[in-house]
Short mmCIF file of C-alpha atoms and ligand atoms in Angstrom, two decimals:
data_model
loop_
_atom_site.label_atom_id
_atom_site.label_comp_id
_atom_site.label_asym_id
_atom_site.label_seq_id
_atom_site.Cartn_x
_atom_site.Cartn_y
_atom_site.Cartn_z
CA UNK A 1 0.00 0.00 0.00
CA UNK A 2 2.83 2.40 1.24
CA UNK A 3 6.42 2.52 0.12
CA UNK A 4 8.85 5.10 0.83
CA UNK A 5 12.20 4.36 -0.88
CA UNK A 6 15.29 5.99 0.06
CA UNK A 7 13.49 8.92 1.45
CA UNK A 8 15.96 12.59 2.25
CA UNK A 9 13.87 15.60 3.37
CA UNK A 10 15.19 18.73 4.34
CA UNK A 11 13.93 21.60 6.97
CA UNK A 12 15.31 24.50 5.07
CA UNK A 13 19.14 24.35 5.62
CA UNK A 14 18.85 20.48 7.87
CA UNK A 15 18.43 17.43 6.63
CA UNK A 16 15.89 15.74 8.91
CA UNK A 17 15.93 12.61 6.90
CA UNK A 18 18.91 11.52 4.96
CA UNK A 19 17.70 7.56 4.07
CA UNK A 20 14.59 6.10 5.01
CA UNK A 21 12.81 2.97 3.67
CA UNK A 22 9.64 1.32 4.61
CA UNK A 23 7.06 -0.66 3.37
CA UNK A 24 3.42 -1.28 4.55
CA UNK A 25 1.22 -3.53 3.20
CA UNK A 26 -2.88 -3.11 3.63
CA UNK A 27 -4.79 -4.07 7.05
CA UNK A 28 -1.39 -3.77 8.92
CA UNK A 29 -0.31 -1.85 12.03
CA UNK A 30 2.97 -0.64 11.32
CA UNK A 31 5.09 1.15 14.52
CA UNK A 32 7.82 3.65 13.89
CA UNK A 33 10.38 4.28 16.59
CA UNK A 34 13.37 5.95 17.29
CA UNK A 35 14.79 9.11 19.97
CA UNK A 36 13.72 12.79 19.97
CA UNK A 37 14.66 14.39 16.60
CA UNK A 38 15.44 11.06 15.09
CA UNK A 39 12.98 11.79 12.04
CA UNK A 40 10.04 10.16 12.95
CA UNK A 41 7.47 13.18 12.83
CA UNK A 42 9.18 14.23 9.83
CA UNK A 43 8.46 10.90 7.74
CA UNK A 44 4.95 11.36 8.71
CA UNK A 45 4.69 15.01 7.39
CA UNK A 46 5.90 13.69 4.52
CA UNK A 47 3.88 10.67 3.09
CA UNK A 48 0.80 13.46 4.23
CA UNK A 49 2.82 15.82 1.75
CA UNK A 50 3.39 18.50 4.40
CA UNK A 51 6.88 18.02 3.56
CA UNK A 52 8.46 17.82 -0.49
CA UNK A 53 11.43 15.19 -0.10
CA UNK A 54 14.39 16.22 -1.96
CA UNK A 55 15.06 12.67 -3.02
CA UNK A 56 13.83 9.16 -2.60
CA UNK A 57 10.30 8.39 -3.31
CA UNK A 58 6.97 8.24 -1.66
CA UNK A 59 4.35 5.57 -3.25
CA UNK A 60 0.75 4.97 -2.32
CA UNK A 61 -1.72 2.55 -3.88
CA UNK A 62 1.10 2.09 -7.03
CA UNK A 63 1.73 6.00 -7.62
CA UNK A 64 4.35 8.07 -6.81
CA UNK A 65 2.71 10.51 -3.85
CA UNK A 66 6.08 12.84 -3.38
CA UNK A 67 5.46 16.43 -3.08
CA UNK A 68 1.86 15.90 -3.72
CA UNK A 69 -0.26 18.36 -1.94
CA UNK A 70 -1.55 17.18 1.70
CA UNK A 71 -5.40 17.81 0.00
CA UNK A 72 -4.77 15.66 -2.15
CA UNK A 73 -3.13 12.85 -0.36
CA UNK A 74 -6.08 13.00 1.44
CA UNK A 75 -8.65 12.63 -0.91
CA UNK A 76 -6.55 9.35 -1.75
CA UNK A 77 -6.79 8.14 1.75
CA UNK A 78 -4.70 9.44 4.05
CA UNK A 79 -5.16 11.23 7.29
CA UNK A 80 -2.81 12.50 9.60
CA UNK A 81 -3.26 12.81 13.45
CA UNK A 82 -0.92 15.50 14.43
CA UNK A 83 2.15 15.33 17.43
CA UNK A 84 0.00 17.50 19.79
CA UNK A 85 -3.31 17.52 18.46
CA UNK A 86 -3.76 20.43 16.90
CA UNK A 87 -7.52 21.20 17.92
CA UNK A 88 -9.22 24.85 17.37
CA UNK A 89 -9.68 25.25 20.93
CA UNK A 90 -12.45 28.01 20.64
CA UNK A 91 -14.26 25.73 18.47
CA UNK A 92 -16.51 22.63 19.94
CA UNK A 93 -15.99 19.10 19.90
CA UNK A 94 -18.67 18.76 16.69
CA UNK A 95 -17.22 21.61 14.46
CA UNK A 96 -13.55 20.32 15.22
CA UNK A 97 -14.92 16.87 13.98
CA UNK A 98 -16.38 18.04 10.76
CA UNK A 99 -13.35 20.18 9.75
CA UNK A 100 -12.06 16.42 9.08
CA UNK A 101 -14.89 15.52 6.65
CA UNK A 102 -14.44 19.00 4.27
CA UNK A 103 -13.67 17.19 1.04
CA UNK A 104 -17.11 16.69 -1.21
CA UNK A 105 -16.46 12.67 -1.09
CA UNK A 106 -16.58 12.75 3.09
CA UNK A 107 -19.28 15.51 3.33
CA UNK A 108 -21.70 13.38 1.68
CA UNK A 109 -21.66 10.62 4.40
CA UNK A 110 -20.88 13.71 7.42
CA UNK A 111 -23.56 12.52 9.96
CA UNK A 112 -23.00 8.64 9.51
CA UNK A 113 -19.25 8.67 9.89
CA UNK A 114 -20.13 10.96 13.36
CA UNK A 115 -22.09 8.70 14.25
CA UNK A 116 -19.26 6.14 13.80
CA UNK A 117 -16.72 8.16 15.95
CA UNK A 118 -18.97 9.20 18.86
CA UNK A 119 -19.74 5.07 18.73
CA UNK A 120 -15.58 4.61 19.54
CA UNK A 121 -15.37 7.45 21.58
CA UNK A 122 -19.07 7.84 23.47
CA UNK A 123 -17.54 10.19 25.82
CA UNK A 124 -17.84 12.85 22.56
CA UNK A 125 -20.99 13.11 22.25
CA UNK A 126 -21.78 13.96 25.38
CA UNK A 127 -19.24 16.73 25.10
CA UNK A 128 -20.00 17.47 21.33
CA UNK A 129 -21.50 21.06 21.93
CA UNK A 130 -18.21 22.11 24.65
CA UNK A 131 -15.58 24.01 23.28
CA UNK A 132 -12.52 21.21 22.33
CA UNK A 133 -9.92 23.48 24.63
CA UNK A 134 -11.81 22.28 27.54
CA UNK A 135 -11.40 18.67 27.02
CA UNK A 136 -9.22 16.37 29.03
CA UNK A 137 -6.23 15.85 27.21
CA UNK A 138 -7.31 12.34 26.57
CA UNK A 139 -10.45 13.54 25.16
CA UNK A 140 -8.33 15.91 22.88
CA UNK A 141 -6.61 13.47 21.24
CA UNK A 142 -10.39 11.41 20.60
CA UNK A 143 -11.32 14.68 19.04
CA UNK A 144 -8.06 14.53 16.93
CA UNK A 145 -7.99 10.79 16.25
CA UNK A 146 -12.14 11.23 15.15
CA UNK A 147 -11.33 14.51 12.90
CA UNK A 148 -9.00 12.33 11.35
CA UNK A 149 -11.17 9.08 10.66
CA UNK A 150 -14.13 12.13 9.24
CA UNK A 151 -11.86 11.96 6.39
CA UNK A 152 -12.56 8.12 5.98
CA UNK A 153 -8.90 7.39 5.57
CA UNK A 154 -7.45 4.12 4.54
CA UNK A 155 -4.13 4.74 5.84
CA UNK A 156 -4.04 6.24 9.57
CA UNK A 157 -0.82 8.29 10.79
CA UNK A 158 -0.64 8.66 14.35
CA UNK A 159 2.10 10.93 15.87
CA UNK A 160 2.48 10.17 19.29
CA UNK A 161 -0.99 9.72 20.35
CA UNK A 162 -0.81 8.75 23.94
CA UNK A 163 1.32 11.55 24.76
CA UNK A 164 -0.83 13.98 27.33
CA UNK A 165 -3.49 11.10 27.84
CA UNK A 166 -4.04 9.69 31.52
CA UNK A 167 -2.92 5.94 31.96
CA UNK A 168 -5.95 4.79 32.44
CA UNK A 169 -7.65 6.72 28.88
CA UNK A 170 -4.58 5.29 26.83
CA UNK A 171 -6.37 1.54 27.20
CA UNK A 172 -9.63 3.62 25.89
CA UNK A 173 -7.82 5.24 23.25
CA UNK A 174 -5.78 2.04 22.00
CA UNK A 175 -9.06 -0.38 21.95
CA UNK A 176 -10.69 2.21 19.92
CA UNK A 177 -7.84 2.46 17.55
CA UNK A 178 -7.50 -1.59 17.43
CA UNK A 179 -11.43 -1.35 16.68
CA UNK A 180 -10.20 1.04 13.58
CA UNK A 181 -7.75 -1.55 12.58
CA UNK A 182 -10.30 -4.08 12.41
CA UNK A 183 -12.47 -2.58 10.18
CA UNK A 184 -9.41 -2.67 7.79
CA UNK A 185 -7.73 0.93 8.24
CA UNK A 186 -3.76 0.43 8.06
CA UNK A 187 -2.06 1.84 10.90
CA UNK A 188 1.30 4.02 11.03
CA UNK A 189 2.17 5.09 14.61
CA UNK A 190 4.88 7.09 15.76
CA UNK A 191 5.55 6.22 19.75
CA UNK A 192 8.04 7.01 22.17
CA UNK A 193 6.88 4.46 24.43
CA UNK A 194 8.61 1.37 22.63
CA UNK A 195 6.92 -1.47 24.79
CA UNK A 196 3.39 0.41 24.68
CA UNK A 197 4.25 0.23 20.77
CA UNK A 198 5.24 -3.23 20.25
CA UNK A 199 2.37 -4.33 21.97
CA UNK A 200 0.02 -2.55 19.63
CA UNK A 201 1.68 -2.81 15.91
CA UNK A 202 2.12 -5.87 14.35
CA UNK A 203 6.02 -4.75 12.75
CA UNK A 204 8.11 -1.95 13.22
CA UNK A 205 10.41 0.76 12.07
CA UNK A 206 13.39 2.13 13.78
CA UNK A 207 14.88 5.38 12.47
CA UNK A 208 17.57 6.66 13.97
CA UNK A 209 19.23 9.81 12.84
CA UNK A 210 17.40 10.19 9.90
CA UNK A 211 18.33 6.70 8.58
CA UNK A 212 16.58 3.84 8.75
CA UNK A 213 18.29 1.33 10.80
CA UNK A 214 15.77 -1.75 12.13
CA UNK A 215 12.62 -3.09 11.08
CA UNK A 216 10.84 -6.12 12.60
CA UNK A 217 8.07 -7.90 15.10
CA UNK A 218 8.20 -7.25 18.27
CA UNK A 219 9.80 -10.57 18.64
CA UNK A 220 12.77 -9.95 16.64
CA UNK A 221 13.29 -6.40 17.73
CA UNK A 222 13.17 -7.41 21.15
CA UNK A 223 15.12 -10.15 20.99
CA UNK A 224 18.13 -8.06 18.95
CA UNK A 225 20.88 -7.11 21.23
CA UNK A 226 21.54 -4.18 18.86
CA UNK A 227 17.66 -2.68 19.29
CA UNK A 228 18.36 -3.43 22.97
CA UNK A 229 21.38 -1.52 24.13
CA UNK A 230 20.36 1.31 21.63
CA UNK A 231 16.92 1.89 21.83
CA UNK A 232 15.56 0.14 25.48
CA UNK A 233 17.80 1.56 27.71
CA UNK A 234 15.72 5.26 26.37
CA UNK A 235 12.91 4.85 28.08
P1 LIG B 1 10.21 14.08 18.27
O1 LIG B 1 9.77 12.85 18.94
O2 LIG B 1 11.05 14.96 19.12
O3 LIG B 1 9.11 14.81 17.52
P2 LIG B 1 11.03 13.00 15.74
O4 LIG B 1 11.72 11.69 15.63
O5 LIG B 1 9.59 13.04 15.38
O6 LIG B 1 11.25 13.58 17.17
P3 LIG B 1 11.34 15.14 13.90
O7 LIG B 1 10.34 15.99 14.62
O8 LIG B 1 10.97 14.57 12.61
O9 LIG B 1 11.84 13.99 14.84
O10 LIG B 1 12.66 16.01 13.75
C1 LIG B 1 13.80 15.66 12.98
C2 LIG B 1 14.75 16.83 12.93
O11 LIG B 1 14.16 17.89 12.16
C3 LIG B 1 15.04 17.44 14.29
O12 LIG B 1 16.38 17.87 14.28
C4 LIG B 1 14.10 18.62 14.38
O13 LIG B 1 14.61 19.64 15.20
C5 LIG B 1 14.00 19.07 12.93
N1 LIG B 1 12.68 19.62 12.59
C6 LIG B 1 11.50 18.98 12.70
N2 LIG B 1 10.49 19.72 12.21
C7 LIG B 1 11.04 20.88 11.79
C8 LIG B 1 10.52 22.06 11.17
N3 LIG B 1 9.23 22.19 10.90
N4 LIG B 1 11.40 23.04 10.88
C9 LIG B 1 12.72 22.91 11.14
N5 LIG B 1 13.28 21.83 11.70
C10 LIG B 1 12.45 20.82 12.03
#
């Protein structure tokens, strides 16, 4: 479904990402790890198209995707869920939903795919008519997870999505995004919390420094002494 092949992106003068390669096939729940500033955030912007890579290439259902606008990309299928959510905090829980669904092809089917979010996350529509900036920070990143899903994405990127959520709410928030999964939505999460992460995804990613430098299950990963001295001893 997804391949991005020997991807470099720059932030005006740095080079955030120098080689990375993935692949993820449909229905899977893919995990990318790696430190602070290793590049995961950045590979994220860019298969959304937030981000132009200056070489390497980005390719989605069998078509090159690089440096396509983010509008587009999601019109193909794609949705983003931001690194810190991203809400309009003035705005309530409803109209922060529907800014998800503003493409033609989503608008037609607004008030069923609602429906479907406030069904995984009930705890919305009892809020729907509050103003998002009042919302627990669990209940933010619903808001942010649902806007996404308005968009009736086939591929889901998650940037750090437990991040701000109470313990307890991140069990909430990962059943509901298993319950996505299921329905066949493939999965790309970015996590800092590499146990929480293997748990969820079925393979993963490691980038460090821009480069690509594992992949696996959470079998293999675990059991590498390289992914161990370099990337457990983190948390
Ligand atoms: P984190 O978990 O801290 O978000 P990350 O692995 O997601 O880390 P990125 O956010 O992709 O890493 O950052 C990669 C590098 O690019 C870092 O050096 C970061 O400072 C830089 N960077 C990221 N976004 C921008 C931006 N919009 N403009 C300039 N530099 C950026």
């Amino acid at each position: 479904m997804l391949n991005l092949a020997n991807l470099a992106v720059d932030h005006g003068k740095l080079r955030a990402l120098w080689d990375v390669s993935l692949t993820v096939r449909a229905g899977e729940k893919i995990g990318l790890l790696g430190a602070n500033g290793a590049g995961k955030s950045t590979t994220l912007g860019a298969i959304m198209g937030l981000y132009p890579p200056q070489s390497g290439d980005i390719v989605f259902d069998g078509a090159s995707i690089a440096a396509r606008p983010p509008a587009d990309n999601v019109a193909r299928g794609i949705a983003l869920v931001p690194e810190g959510r991203r809400l309009f905090a003035e705005m309530s829980v409803q109209e922060n939903l529907e800014m998800g669904a503003y493409l033609r092809a989503s608008r037609a089917s607004l008030s069923q795919t609602l429906d479907y979010v406030f069904t995984l996350f009930p705890i919305l529509r009892e809020k729907a008519r509050q103003n998002a900036g009042e919302l627990s920070g669990g209940q933010q990143q619903m808001v942010a997870i649902g806007r996404a899903l308005m968009s009736k994405p086939r591929l889901l990127l998650l940037d750090e999505p437990f991040l701000g959520v109470a313990p307890l709410v991140i069990y909430d928030v990962m059943d509901a995004l298993r319950r996505v999964a299921d329905t066949g939505v493939t999965i790309l999460l970015v996590e800092q919390n590499i146990h929480r992460a293997l748990d969820f995804v079925d393979r993963a990613y490691v980038i460090e420094n821009g480069r690509s430098a594992l992949d696996g299950t959470r079998e293999s990963l675990l059991g590498d002494p390289e992914f161990g001295t370099k990337f457990l001893g983190l948390e």
